Amino acid sequence: MQRFENHYAALGLDRHCTDDQIRAAYRILAKQHHPDLNGGSADAIARTQTLNAAYEILSDAERRRDYDQELAASEKRVRSPRSAPLRNLSQEVHLRLEDFFRGTCREIRIFDPGNPGGAEQLELIVPSNTAVGTRIRLSRPEGGFVVIRLKLQPHFQFKARGADLRCDLKISLPRASQGGEEMVTGPTGSRLRLRIPRNVERGEILRISGEGLPKPRGGRGDLLVRIVYRPQIRVTRRN
């Protein structure tokens, strides 16, 4: 039986994706797999042809509507009550801190001995300013889907708590006593001004609004800066 190509899976998208998501995914993947950037390899050429075919169909409203009907019929043929539960999978993917701000692309491979088509290859497109914990559903070529949950890799400087980020700032004893301004490096690499109050206590948390992680419904959490300093110990000779 001839294999029915899943154009949504080729672009790393779900069937319910929007036109904007189709265009964005195509631009990212077409650039990544362009033969000129991959030494003209046969794999890059074949991948580009697959992407072009998918975009040609899905970017046209009428052709996409006809294709959706054919895809639904194809998935109905390959499903069986016994295998259906195994078609829907879930997986956690750990990303770097900067990936949630800049966006990224990952290759997802599924190895299922029961799949006659062999290993499945899906593209995971993570848009810029994506929230930690976001779930992305990818369609599988033979029917079903994979739900990818995005998690944050441990970071040497920042710790996440919801959409807020925590970090430490070491200051001198005079700064703790007199107060003033200090510069803090934010999660995007930008330099942020932080006002230190006079006689600030060790362990006190100072907040920089809107400089944390992206939120699920837009905006960003806060950056929580914990003040760290060492009290001075002075030893003198008794008279």
Steps between C-alpha positions, in 0.01 A plus 500: 500500500639840402593718793297817542725799567415701811587856400425630850756264652754608235472856634489391863145625543160378617202484263333789686791741441443847360615642166759713682644192670526324164691791347730536803582129516568485127737799511700354791526147360563602138796708615632230733485223235594706194741296282742793465544504880540121520759435232238405243437169676235265363326500838475881501364500144239236585405684821461829311277333241282360780473843663414670171229244426351543848499879478353499150200301625447653842546865400207476256166505686307288248777242452549479875129431553508215245821365649354500853217278379744258336720497810207422728397211275857367493535511879168323540623213280824443692349520849392192691347477852798302623772735372323835545612563863865461394467762228472783752825560686649763730857610561683769697762710322749707701609826339758761589387825657573701185291263285180617671580861406647457150310194381659181370449191286548137607481168318274240662553131407260223595616138485204261502558137388130479421521779244549352149636831374802488734621781721288815496663842476313810617601865525437685825471876446519706819403864430678788671370606844353158580410426862664219695254213535338563162360189330537466123308229314663349191316280252650157423522398133298181550238658725490606863718765658785574741458757776831673578529679835774763515711512815794717603850360529680589826682833469818606677365846584119495501242279668141497380191518714199519273565791265733669753877457501724518807868588515758624752684831501818534706563854621762665714444597863514875421233453232281311747538783752471799269270362229520609138477334159639172374487345152349153459517278192148389402405166341513646147851639559386860547648713780241610755521772766410394853445751779655382829337655811715620792584238763361221288489166680674184387255274319259782421321455167483795260265480203552614140159487335452348155849348470415137573382216274228532235146439630251269327262788420761759412730725697778386730545417864735683734869468580550447875846598617625372835759724665815326620789655694739403776488700824836647587687361802768724649748373757701750710754465781370571849679770695 
